[in-house]
Amino acid sequence: MPQKSYYVSAFSKKILSSAIRDSFKKLNPKVLIKNPVMFVVEIGAVITTILLVKDLFLHNFKFISFIFQITIWLWFTVLFANFAESISEGRGKAQADSLRKTKTEVIARLLKINGREEKIKASQLRKGDVIIAETGDTIPADGEIIEGIASVDESAITGESAPVIRESGGDRSAVTGGTKVLSDKILIKVTSNPGEGFIDKMISLVEGASRQKTPNEIALNILLVVLTALFLVVVVTITPMAGYFHGYISPVILVALLVCLIPTTIGALLSAIGISGMDRLVKHNVIAMSGKAVEAAGDVNTLLLDKTGTITFGNRMAVSFIPAPGVNVNELADYAQLSSLSDETPEGRSIVTLAKQYGLRGRHIDEKNVKFIPFSAMTRMSGVDIADKKESVRKGAVEAVVKFVEQNKGTVDKNTIKNAEEISKKGGTPLAVAINNRMLGIIHLKDVVKGGIKERINSLRKIGIKTIMITGDNPLTAKAIADEAGVDEFVAEATPETKMAIIKKEQGLGKLIAMTGDGTNDAPALAQADVGVAMNTGTMPAKEAGNMIDLDSNPTKLIEIVEIGKQLLITRGSLTTFSIANDVAKYFAIIPAMFAPVFPWLAPLNIMGLSSPGSAILSAVIFNAVIIIILVPLALRGVKYKPAAASSILTRNLLIYGFGGLIVPFIGIKLIDIIITYLHLV
Amino acid sequence: MTFTGVFQMAITLLIMVIAAIPLSRYLSHVFNGEKTFLDFLFTPVENLTFRFLNVNKKEETDWVRYLKTGLIINFLMLAIVYFILKFQNYLPFNQMRYKGLSWDLDFNTAISFITNTNWQNYGGEEVLSNFSQMALVFLQFTSAATGLVFAVAFIRGLVRREAKYVGNFYVDFIKGIYRLFLPLAILFAVIMLWQGAPQTFSMQKKVTNMTGVKQTLSVGPVASMTAIENLGTNGGGFYDANAAQPYENPNPFTNALIIFMMGTIPIALFLMYGIMIGNKKHAWTLFAVAMTLIVVCLAVIYSQEASGNPFLSKLGANIHVSKNNPGGNMEGKQEHIGIAQTSLFATATTAFTTGNVDSAHDSFMPLSGMILMSEMMLNLIFGGKGVGLLNMLTMVIIGVFIAGLMVGRTPEFLGKKIEAKEVKLATLAMFAHAFIILIPFAITVAIPAGLAEIFNPGPHGLSEILYAYTSTVANNGSAFAGLNGNTLFYNISLGLTVFFGRYVPIICQVAIAGSLIKKKSIPESAGTFPAHGPLFYAVVMGTILLVGALTFFPALALGPIAEHFAMAEGHLFY
C-alpha cells in the first residue's frame, strides 16, 4: 500500500483562495467562450449591467433595485461556474507542485566514448547518452540500465519507500529520472530528452495542461450548445408575442429567463467533473495519459486479468501436510520445517509458517553438524544433511524425492503417489518430504487467491463486465484457480501472444478491453487494449504502450479504475438530467411573472404562489446560481456508485436526479421567494 | 362523456392495433426482401418497372446517394406538379375551365403535397380540375412512400453492422408504392365508393333536390383520393372542407374508417421496426409511449369537448348530455358523428399528422386546441409515414444519450454507440423543428401582413397563427380555420416552413443512419440498460416531455392556456 499519495484535498485554504482569484480571471471572454453555455450567461450579465448603468444615468430608479439584484446574481452565476472549474484545477496544480519539488537540478556523470567521466547538468543530457550512477546518486534522467544491478529508491514517484531492484536486461531494466540509487553502481543509457521525462509527463498530466475534451464530453457539449440555442430561440420569440398583446417585456427579464432555461448547472460543472475524474485516479496513485482513457475504462466490457499478482498473490503456499501411511503428521511437519529452514523462497517460508500450526517453533540448529542442500534445477530437491544423526532430509518434486528414497533402498507406497496426483489434479503443487529411505508424506502447495477477489469479480459480473484470467499454468491448475476466483473464462498455458489474440478477438465483437501489464512483451497488447494499465515497476516500452500507469504496481486496481470511469460518466449524466429537469419549475416561476403585465389571466400558472412577479424572477435566478455552488462538492466527489445492473443504477439516478430535479427547484425557489419577501428585497 | 363515447374510441383504437400487427409482419418481409404471399403478383410488375427505369434491384448505395436520389426525385415531382397546376387550363379533365393557380398559391400547394403536408390554401372543388386533383393524388402516393423509405433506411442503419450501404432508394420506393399504398388504396377506394363517395371524371352534377330547387354538385374522383389521402397520412381532401364534407365522409362508419386508414400504417411501422431490428419488446415500448400520449391527448380533448363551454351554459344553453342533446361543445362538429368520434378524429389527425379534418378545430375548447397543437409539436405520436418513427427515434437517441451516461458507459442504442456525431444530428433535427415553427411564427405576429389575416383577436388569434406554423412544419396540413392563408405572405411563408420542416430533419436523420451503419454492435450485457420495459419507457417519455415539449411552453401559455384561464375568469375576446 502506498505510504504517500499526491492527492491533495480540494478545500485547503491555499487552493480555495487561488480558485477565487482564478474565477475572476476566467471572466475574460476569450477564456469563457470555450464554455458556450456560461459564455451566453456572461453576455446576458453584460446586457443587464449596461441597462443598469443606463437607468442610473437616466435617473430611472423605479426598477433599479430589481435590475441590480438580477445583474449581481447573473455575474455570480458565471463566477460560480468559474470557481467550480478553478477549484478542480487547483487540486491538480497543487499535486503538480508537490511533484515538481522532487525535480531538482542534478549533476549527471556522463560516460564519454573514450571511457572518461564528465560531470554535466542533467538538462544537458540527450537521448542515447550513457551515464553512471552510484550509491547515493539521483538518477538524472529516464533511462535503461545497460550494465549492473542496483537497489533504487523510487519513492519520489510511487510514494513507496521500500527500495526496488533494477538490473540490466529483462523486464526490470528501466529507471526513472528523480529516483535515487541506494546501493551499487549502474550504467544507464538515457532514453528521454530533458523536459520529456516521465516526471515531466506526470506533472503536465496532473496539472491538466494537456487536458483535451473526451469524446463523451464533446457529445454532451454539443447537446448543451443546441439546448442553449433552442432556448435562445424560445426567448427571442417572446418579445413579438408580448407585442401582439401590446405588451412590453424588459430585456432584463428575458435575460433572466434565458439564463434560467439554458443548462447552466451542468454547463458550469462539466469541466470540473472531468478534471476531478482524473484526480480520483491520482488519489488511487494511477496516472491516466488522457481523459479518454478514463472514459474508456467506464466502457470496458472485458477485463484481462493476469493470474499471478492480480488474482493470486503469485506465490504458492503450503496449505496442508499429508503424511504417508504410518507416519505421524507431526513428524512430517517437523521434517518439512527442518528442510525449509534455510529455504528463503516464499514457498519455503510458507512451509515454516504452516508447521508452526503444529506447535513447532523455529529451532536452533547446530550449524557444524548441518549441511544445507540448496535447490537446483538438476536435482529438483533441497534439504539438509545432519551429519551426527546421519539423516538426510529431502524436500522437492515428487518424482525426484521418490527417486531419492529408492536410491536409499527404500520403498514408496502407492497411497502417497496417489495423494500427490490428487493434489496436482486440483491445481495444487505436491512436494514430497523424505528422510533417508523413508517417505514421510506430501506437502500441499497451493496458489492462494487474494482475499475478496471473488466478491469483486462477482460485482463486475453484475455490471456486465466479463473477466478472463490469463496464466501460463497448465489447464488443471488454471481451472482450479479460475473456479476459486469465480472468473468467467480462463486461458491456460498462455504465451505473450495470447493476450494480443484475445484482445483482438474481443474487440472484433465490438467489446472494449482492459488489461494490466509490465513486461516488454506485454507492450503490444497494452497498446492494443482500450485501457492498458502499465505497472510502474514495468519496463519503459510497457509504460509507453499503456494509457495509464499504476504507481503502486497493483494489478488488482484495474477494477477500481473501471469504477472511477463509470462514476465519471454517471456524474455527468446525472447532473445533465438534473439541469434539464429543473427547467419545469423555472418556467412555472418566470412565465406567469413575466406575462403578468401583458396578460394577467395567466396568474393561475403561478402554482408555487410566489409573492410577486419581481420576487418570482429573482428567486429563479438566485436558485439557478446557488445550485451550482451547492453541487460543486458532488461534481468533485462524483455521484455515489455501487456496482449493480445498469437498470438498477439508472432507476436510482433517474429518481434522484430526474425526479429530484423536477421537485427540488420548486421547493428551492419557493424558499428563496419567502426569504426575499421577508427581507423586502423586491 | 358517455360510456358509449369511450367505448367507440377504445374499439377504434383496438382494431387499428390488431390490424397493424399482421401488416407490420408483411411490411418487414417486404423491406427485408423476404418472401411474401403477394410476390406472384408484385414481383413481375416490379421487375418490369425496374427494367424500364434501368434500375439494378440488387445494387445498394450509401446513405448520401440514397438521400440524394430521394430528394432529387422529390424535387422533380414537385416541379412537374407545379406546372400541372399552373397550366391546368391547357390540360384535360377541366370541363369547368378553371384557370391555372397564381404562382404563390401554386408554390404553396405543390410543396405542401410533395412533403406529405397537404396544407390547403385553396378550395379543391372550386379551383382545381380533376386532372390537377389527380396530380395531387400522385404526390399523395409518392410523399407517403418517401417518408416510409427514409425510415426503412434508418432502420437498416441500426440493424447493419460495420456496413456502408443502406439500400436502394428506387427499389424501396417502388416497393412501398406497389406493395403497400396501391393495393390498400384500391381496396379502401372501393369501400368509400360503396359508402357513397363519388368517383367520376365529370366535375359537376346538376340535380333537383327534395324541395324542387335545382342544385349543382361538385363531384370528381373523390373516393380514390379519400383512400390515399388518409392511408398516406396526407390529409388533403378533394373538397375544401375535407372530411367535414359528406361526400368525403358520408357517415359515422366512414368517419371511423378514415381514422383506421390514418392510424393503422403508422402503428404498423413502429411494429415493423421492432421486427426488423429483432427487438420487438423495444418497439412495443415505443408503441406504449406513443399510445399513452394518444390516450392522454384524447382524454383531455374528449373531456373538454364533452363538458363544453361554461359561457354558453351561463347564457342558458343546455349543454348537458341527454337523449336528444349531444351536449358539450358542438360548435363546428357534425351532429351525426358526435363528440366522441370527432374528438378521436381530431386526436388522430394530429397524432398521425394527417391533417384531414371532420370538424372545425378552431371551434374546439382552448385546451383541446392546445393538445392538438402539442401533438403536432411533438410530431412523433406514431406520426406521419416514416417520419413519425424517425422523430421518435431522434428523441430516443437524445434520451438514451443522457440516460445512458447515467449508467456509467458511453451511451449505446441497440448495441451502437451514441457519440458526438449522432448527438449533433439528432439535436439538430429537434432544434430545426422548433426553430422553423417558432421563428416564422414570431415574425408573423410582429408584422401587419401576418396579423391582417387572423379572424379572432386576443389569444385565440395567436393560436391561429401558431397552429398554422405548427401544422405546416409538422407536415400535418390541418388548419385552425379562421386564419386566411391564401395571401402572398402566408403562401410563401407557410410554403417555406413546410419545405424546411420536412427536409431538414429528414436529412439529419438519414445522416444518423449513415453514421450508425458504420459502427460495430456491442453485445448487450448487464451493464447496458435495456431498450425496453418501464425504465426505458420513462426515459423516452421524460425526454419527449422535458426536451421536446418544454420549448413550446411560452407560446402555448400566451395562446390556448391564456385563452383557457381568461375564459375561466369570464373574459372574452371579440
XYZ file of N, CA and C in Angstrom, chain A residues 215-216 218-223 226-227 229-231 233-234 236-238 240-245 257 261 295 298-301 461-465 507-512 565-567 569-577 580-581 583-584 587-588 591-592 594-595 598-599 601-605 641 644-651 653-654 657-658 662, chain B residues 162 398 401-412 417-421 423-425 427-428 430-432 434-435 438-439 441-443 445-446 451 454 456-463 465 520-523 525-530 535-536 538-539 545-547 549-559 561-563 565-567 569-571 573:
510
model
N -14.397 12.168 -25.733
C -15.483 12.004 -26.719
C -16.866 12.265 -26.125
N -17.113 11.710 -24.944
C -18.436 11.904 -24.352
C -18.661 13.343 -23.937
N -17.412 15.885 -25.453
C -17.679 16.635 -26.686
C -19.148 16.455 -27.073
N -19.618 15.218 -27.019
C -21.008 14.954 -27.394
C -21.955 15.700 -26.462
N -21.642 15.666 -25.182
C -22.510 16.332 -24.215
C -22.496 17.845 -24.445
N -21.319 18.355 -24.762
C -21.210 19.780 -25.050
C -22.097 20.175 -26.219
N -22.143 19.322 -27.234
C -22.997 19.606 -28.390
C -24.449 19.696 -27.938
N -24.856 18.727 -27.138
C -26.229 18.735 -26.635
C -26.512 20.038 -25.889
N -26.772 23.009 -28.272
C -28.036 23.027 -29.029
C -29.198 23.418 -28.114
N -29.196 22.889 -26.893
C -30.260 23.272 -25.963
C -30.224 24.771 -25.694
N -29.086 27.081 -27.716
C -29.601 27.748 -28.914
C -31.124 27.652 -28.967
N -31.632 26.486 -28.581
C -33.075 26.263 -28.617
C -33.794 27.242 -27.688
N -33.253 27.388 -26.472
C -33.909 28.286 -25.524
C -33.700 29.750 -25.912
N -33.875 30.704 -28.987
C -34.987 30.888 -29.923
C -36.284 31.142 -29.145
N -36.504 30.335 -28.106
C -37.716 30.475 -27.313
C -37.822 31.891 -26.743
N -36.238 34.631 -27.667
C -36.329 35.664 -28.702
C -37.776 35.831 -29.177
N -38.503 34.726 -29.254
C -39.870 34.806 -29.786
C -40.831 35.446 -28.784
N -40.419 35.596 -27.537
C -41.345 36.121 -26.534
C -41.665 37.594 -26.779
N -41.978 39.428 -29.649
C -43.097 39.664 -30.569
C -44.432 39.140 -30.054
N -44.395 38.029 -29.300
C -45.662 37.513 -28.767
C -46.271 38.507 -27.787
N -45.417 39.077 -26.935
C -45.917 40.078 -25.996
C -46.381 41.305 -26.765
N -45.640 41.608 -27.836
C -46.024 42.742 -28.668
C -47.404 42.560 -29.270
N -47.746 41.325 -29.559
C -49.071 41.012 -30.101
C -50.157 41.486 -29.145
N -49.867 41.382 -27.841
C -50.841 41.844 -26.831
C -50.551 43.286 -26.416
N -34.829 34.887 -17.854
C -35.486 33.652 -18.294
C -34.506 32.782 -19.069
N -33.248 28.991 -18.203
C -33.634 27.845 -19.039
C -32.439 27.080 -19.588
N -12.489 7.577 -19.554
C -13.826 7.309 -20.063
C -13.933 5.891 -20.610
N -14.673 3.262 -18.161
C -16.076 3.077 -17.809
C -16.819 2.198 -18.803
N -16.311 2.175 -20.018
C -16.993 1.437 -21.086
C -16.549 -0.009 -21.219
N -15.523 -0.367 -20.441
C -14.905 -1.667 -20.650
C -15.903 -2.815 -20.512
N -15.816 -3.776 -21.437
C -16.688 -4.943 -21.381
C -15.963 -6.162 -20.834
N -19.359 -8.826 -12.614
C -20.327 -9.547 -13.435
C -21.668 -8.834 -13.387
N -21.985 -8.331 -12.205
C -23.252 -7.618 -12.036
C -23.347 -6.409 -12.959
N -22.215 -5.745 -13.167
C -22.276 -4.581 -14.041
C -21.936 -4.953 -15.481
N -21.957 -6.242 -15.747
C -21.853 -6.688 -17.137
C -20.440 -6.778 -17.670
N -19.475 -6.883 -16.778
C -18.097 -6.990 -17.256
C -17.604 -8.427 -17.133
N -12.293 -7.464 -29.304
C -12.539 -6.187 -29.974
C -13.303 -6.401 -31.271
N -13.039 -7.530 -31.899
C -13.777 -7.868 -33.114
C -15.260 -8.000 -32.848
N -15.600 -8.374 -31.617
C -17.012 -8.498 -31.236
C -17.574 -7.153 -30.806
N -16.786 -6.125 -30.914
C -17.264 -4.788 -30.560
C -17.029 -4.446 -29.103
N -16.241 -5.262 -28.418
C -16.065 -5.002 -26.985
C -14.838 -4.154 -26.690
N -14.847 -3.554 -25.546
C -13.688 -2.794 -25.084
C -12.964 -3.594 -24.006
N -14.033 5.285 -13.892
C -14.501 5.661 -15.221
C -16.012 5.736 -15.266
N -16.644 4.757 -14.665
C -18.101 4.730 -14.666
C -18.664 5.901 -13.870
N -18.067 6.119 -12.735
C -18.552 7.182 -11.863
C -18.494 8.535 -12.571
N -18.782 9.129 -15.816
C -19.874 9.252 -16.781
C -21.201 9.433 -16.064
N -21.387 8.696 -14.974
C -22.646 8.788 -14.233
C -22.846 10.203 -13.709
N -21.771 10.783 -13.186
C -21.888 12.134 -12.645
C -22.321 13.109 -13.736
N -21.709 12.981 -14.895
C -22.083 13.857 -15.995
C -23.554 13.694 -16.378
N -23.963 12.448 -16.572
C -25.344 12.191 -16.990
C -26.334 12.668 -15.948
N -26.025 12.402 -14.684
C -26.967 12.745 -13.621
C -27.150 14.248 -13.519
N -26.050 14.986 -13.583
C -26.176 16.433 -13.439
C -26.834 17.055 -14.682
N -26.632 16.428 -15.843
C -27.333 16.909 -17.043
C -28.836 16.730 -16.865
N -29.214 15.551 -16.420
C -30.625 15.278 -16.210
C -31.207 16.264 -15.195
N -31.667 19.719 -16.757
C -32.792 19.847 -17.695
C -34.119 19.782 -16.946
N -34.190 18.882 -15.958
C -35.447 18.724 -15.224
C -35.805 19.983 -14.439
N -35.820 22.898 -15.401
C -36.482 23.908 -16.217
C -37.984 24.008 -15.959
N -38.593 22.898 -15.592
C -40.048 22.914 -15.406
C -40.418 23.943 -14.342
N -39.813 27.529 -15.421
C -40.890 28.011 -16.288
C -42.078 28.476 -15.449
N -42.451 27.622 -14.492
C -43.633 27.961 -13.703
C -43.391 29.171 -12.813
N -42.694 32.338 -16.181
C -43.702 32.643 -17.211
C -44.870 33.465 -16.664
N -45.525 33.030 -15.581
C -46.644 33.864 -15.098
C -46.167 35.242 -14.632
N -43.549 36.910 -15.755
C -43.161 37.706 -16.904
C -44.376 38.254 -17.650
N -45.388 37.407 -17.797
C -46.548 37.819 -18.575
C -47.588 38.552 -17.736
N -48.652 41.703 -19.146
C -49.171 41.547 -20.506
C -50.529 40.871 -20.480
N -50.623 39.841 -19.698
C -51.814 39.005 -19.744
C -52.104 38.464 -18.345
N -54.421 37.159 -16.812
C -55.204 35.940 -16.552
C -54.342 34.706 -16.379
N -53.031 34.836 -16.698
C -52.155 33.671 -16.557
C -51.754 33.409 -15.107
N -52.238 34.248 -14.194
C -51.865 34.107 -12.780
C -52.018 32.690 -12.224
N -53.034 31.918 -12.612
C -53.141 30.565 -12.041
C -51.928 29.685 -12.322
N -51.093 30.056 -13.316
C -49.890 29.258 -13.587
C -48.866 29.409 -12.460
N -21.427 5.592 -6.466
C -21.528 4.476 -7.397
C -21.336 3.159 -6.681
N -23.829 -2.422 -9.746
C -25.137 -3.063 -9.840
C -25.491 -3.117 -11.304
N -26.565 -3.806 -11.613
C -27.010 -3.890 -13.001
C -27.388 -2.495 -13.480
N -27.203 -2.286 -14.799
C -27.457 -0.966 -15.375
C -28.846 -0.459 -15.024
N -29.826 -1.361 -15.066
C -31.189 -0.880 -14.865
C -31.400 -0.377 -13.442
N -30.739 -1.017 -12.468
C -30.974 -0.531 -11.106
C -30.195 0.757 -10.847
N -29.034 0.892 -11.476
C -28.306 2.159 -11.347
C -29.135 3.277 -11.969
N -29.698 2.983 -13.138
C -30.472 4.009 -13.841
C -31.714 4.397 -13.049
N -32.372 3.391 -12.494
C -33.574 3.687 -11.710
C -33.240 4.640 -10.572
N -30.630 6.684 -10.213
C -30.235 8.022 -10.626
C -31.381 8.807 -11.255
N -32.261 8.101 -11.955
C -33.426 8.786 -12.520
C -34.291 9.345 -11.407
N -31.924 12.232 -9.573
C -31.553 13.417 -10.357
C -32.633 13.826 -11.361
N -33.435 12.883 -11.813
C -34.514 13.235 -12.730
C -35.718 13.733 -11.964
N -36.893 17.606 -10.828
C -38.199 18.238 -11.034
C -38.669 18.935 -9.762
N -21.073 -2.451 -39.223
C -19.845 -2.161 -39.968
C -20.109 -2.259 -41.458
N -31.566 11.046 -28.206
C -31.226 12.082 -27.232
C -31.426 11.549 -25.812
N -28.875 8.985 -24.868
C -27.570 9.608 -24.620
C -27.482 10.107 -23.177
N -28.487 10.850 -22.747
C -28.433 11.416 -21.389
C -28.543 10.308 -20.345
N -29.531 9.434 -20.544
C -29.747 8.381 -19.558
C -28.610 7.377 -19.589
N -28.080 7.126 -20.783
C -27.005 6.152 -20.926
C -25.790 6.550 -20.111
N -25.508 7.849 -20.096
C -24.392 8.310 -19.284
C -24.621 7.947 -17.827
N -25.898 7.983 -17.439
C -26.207 7.747 -16.027
C -25.960 6.312 -15.590
N -25.746 5.381 -16.518
C -25.386 4.035 -16.077
C -23.875 3.836 -16.120
N -23.163 4.867 -16.541
C -21.712 4.787 -16.460
C -21.037 4.178 -17.664
N -21.642 4.348 -18.810
C -20.988 3.872 -20.031
C -21.217 4.900 -21.120
N -20.405 4.839 -22.162
C -20.736 5.619 -23.341
C -22.082 5.092 -23.813
N -23.062 5.987 -23.971
C -24.407 5.510 -24.262
C -24.464 4.645 -25.518
N -25.232 3.591 -25.409
C -25.411 2.701 -26.554
C -26.884 2.585 -26.836
N -22.916 2.657 -30.388
C -22.547 3.778 -29.533
C -23.149 5.076 -30.051
N -23.684 5.858 -29.134
C -24.182 7.181 -29.490
C -23.077 8.170 -29.162
N -22.481 8.726 -30.191
C -21.345 9.615 -29.966
C -21.654 11.014 -30.503
N -20.624 11.841 -30.494
C -20.823 13.259 -30.840
C -21.628 13.440 -32.131
N -21.316 12.648 -33.139
C -21.961 12.857 -34.442
C -23.471 12.619 -34.360
N -25.331 12.675 -31.681
C -25.952 13.678 -30.811
C -26.131 14.978 -31.583
N -25.115 15.323 -32.351
C -25.189 16.563 -33.120
C -26.381 16.510 -34.081
N -26.474 15.436 -34.836
C -27.520 15.355 -35.850
C -28.908 15.259 -35.221
N -29.903 16.310 -32.206
C -30.333 17.568 -31.599
C -30.598 18.620 -32.679
N -29.851 18.541 -33.758
C -30.080 19.485 -34.853
C -31.475 19.268 -35.449
N -34.064 18.083 -33.935
C -35.016 18.575 -32.953
C -35.043 20.108 -32.949
N -33.845 20.684 -33.004
C -33.725 22.141 -32.993
C -34.402 22.735 -34.230
N -34.155 22.122 -35.387
C -34.728 22.636 -36.635
C -36.242 22.684 -36.536
N -38.213 22.975 -33.914
C -38.678 24.072 -33.062
C -38.387 25.431 -33.695
N -37.203 25.542 -34.254
C -36.788 26.809 -34.862
C -37.725 27.194 -36.000
N -41.095 28.301 -34.468
C -41.167 29.479 -33.596
C -40.724 30.781 -34.275
N -39.667 30.716 -35.048
C -39.162 31.968 -35.636
C -40.158 32.554 -36.650
N -43.269 32.037 -36.809
C -44.438 32.402 -36.002
C -44.227 33.768 -35.360
N -43.033 33.945 -34.763
C -42.748 35.211 -34.084
C -42.712 36.361 -35.074
N -42.140 36.109 -36.254
C -42.104 37.176 -37.262
C -43.535 37.524 -37.681
N -46.398 37.249 -36.087
C -47.221 38.013 -35.141
C -46.707 39.442 -34.978
N -45.546 39.728 -35.581
C -44.992 41.069 -35.424
C -45.225 41.945 -36.648
N -50.710 39.673 -39.243
C -51.842 39.922 -38.350
C -53.128 40.217 -39.096
N -55.858 37.181 -39.418
C -56.453 36.382 -38.349
C -57.901 36.782 -38.140
N -59.832 36.010 -35.138
C -60.191 36.368 -33.772
C -59.082 37.169 -33.127
N -59.459 38.162 -32.308
C -58.414 38.881 -31.588
C -57.974 38.080 -30.354
N -57.055 38.625 -29.614
C -56.652 38.017 -28.345
C -55.890 36.730 -28.535
N -55.832 35.924 -27.492
C -55.012 34.715 -27.535
C -55.451 33.748 -28.625
N -56.722 33.757 -28.970
C -57.153 32.802 -29.990
C -56.516 33.112 -31.343
N -56.380 34.417 -31.629
C -55.719 34.813 -32.867
C -54.275 34.331 -32.892
N -53.634 34.442 -31.734
C -52.258 33.960 -31.618
C -52.209 32.449 -31.877
N -53.196 31.752 -31.311
C -53.270 30.308 -31.522
C -53.444 29.978 -33.003
N -52.341 31.529 -35.588
C -51.053 31.621 -36.307
C -50.110 30.503 -35.861
N -19.696 -0.773 -35.094
C -19.804 -2.132 -34.574
C -21.000 -2.190 -33.652
N -21.467 -3.389 -33.434
C -22.553 -3.528 -32.489
C -22.028 -4.235 -31.251
N -22.204 -3.609 -30.108
C -21.676 -4.186 -28.875
C -22.737 -5.100 -28.278
N -22.363 -6.325 -27.969
C -23.374 -7.233 -27.420
C -23.934 -6.717 -26.102
N -25.186 -6.548 -22.364
C -24.774 -7.208 -21.126
C -25.549 -6.576 -19.979
N -25.234 -7.023 -18.762
C -25.920 -6.445 -17.602
C -25.576 -4.980 -17.452
N -24.488 -4.563 -18.102
C -24.039 -3.181 -17.983
C -24.760 -2.222 -18.915
N -25.407 -2.762 -19.953
C -26.146 -1.887 -20.864
C -27.578 -1.847 -20.389
N -28.143 -0.673 -20.382
C -29.508 -0.665 -19.864
C -30.473 -1.048 -20.971
N -31.459 -1.847 -20.646
C -32.308 -2.454 -21.662
C -33.184 -1.420 -22.380
N -38.520 1.184 -17.481
C -37.453 2.161 -17.298
C -37.189 2.908 -18.606
N -37.107 2.149 -19.678
C -36.870 2.759 -20.984
C -38.050 3.659 -21.352
N -39.895 5.279 -19.301
C -39.777 6.516 -18.517
C -38.730 7.445 -19.117
N -37.625 6.858 -19.575
C -36.568 7.679 -20.167
C -37.080 8.389 -21.419
N -41.101 14.875 -23.039
C -41.792 15.950 -22.334
C -40.831 17.073 -21.935
N -39.632 16.699 -21.488
C -38.713 17.737 -21.000
C -37.958 18.433 -22.123
N -37.476 17.649 -23.069
C -36.656 18.248 -24.121
C -37.521 18.669 -25.306
N -41.032 19.057 -25.487
C -42.248 19.845 -25.329
C -42.026 21.180 -24.624
N -41.034 21.223 -23.728
C -40.859 22.438 -22.908
C -40.631 23.687 -23.753
N -40.000 23.462 -24.911
C -39.687 24.564 -25.813
C -40.901 25.405 -26.157
N -42.039 24.742 -26.251
C -43.217 25.432 -26.760
C -44.077 26.026 -25.654
N -43.613 25.861 -24.419
C -44.448 26.281 -23.295
C -44.817 27.764 -23.336
N -43.852 28.687 -23.546
C -44.241 30.113 -23.556
C -45.275 30.424 -24.634
N -45.083 29.872 -25.828
C -46.023 30.148 -26.917
C -47.403 29.618 -26.567
N -47.445 28.400 -26.019
C -48.740 27.831 -25.645
C -49.351 28.607 -24.486
N -48.486 29.125 -23.609
C -49.005 29.863 -22.456
C -49.757 31.107 -22.912
N -49.224 31.798 -23.898
C -49.883 33.022 -24.349
C -51.029 32.741 -25.308
N -51.050 31.555 -25.882
C -52.148 31.203 -26.787
C -53.254 30.492 -26.038
N -53.453 28.461 -23.445
C -53.542 28.446 -21.978
C -54.105 29.777 -21.485
N -53.615 30.873 -22.080
C -54.140 32.184 -21.711
C -55.637 32.252 -21.994
N -56.038 31.724 -23.136
C -57.451 31.766 -23.507
C -58.289 30.969 -22.505
N -57.586 30.319 -19.292
C -57.729 30.987 -17.997
C -58.600 32.229 -18.108
N -58.476 32.933 -19.234
C -59.324 34.111 -19.421
C -60.788 33.695 -19.450
N -61.041 32.578 -20.112
C -62.406 32.074 -20.197
C -62.916 31.717 -18.801
N -62.047 33.045 -16.140
C -62.276 34.290 -15.399
C -63.466 35.057 -15.967
N -64.009 34.543 -17.038
C -65.164 35.208 -17.628
C -64.815 36.301 -18.616
N -63.613 36.196 -19.175
C -63.225 37.236 -20.120
C -63.258 36.698 -21.554
N -62.798 37.512 -25.861
C -62.118 38.392 -26.840
C -62.943 38.417 -28.102
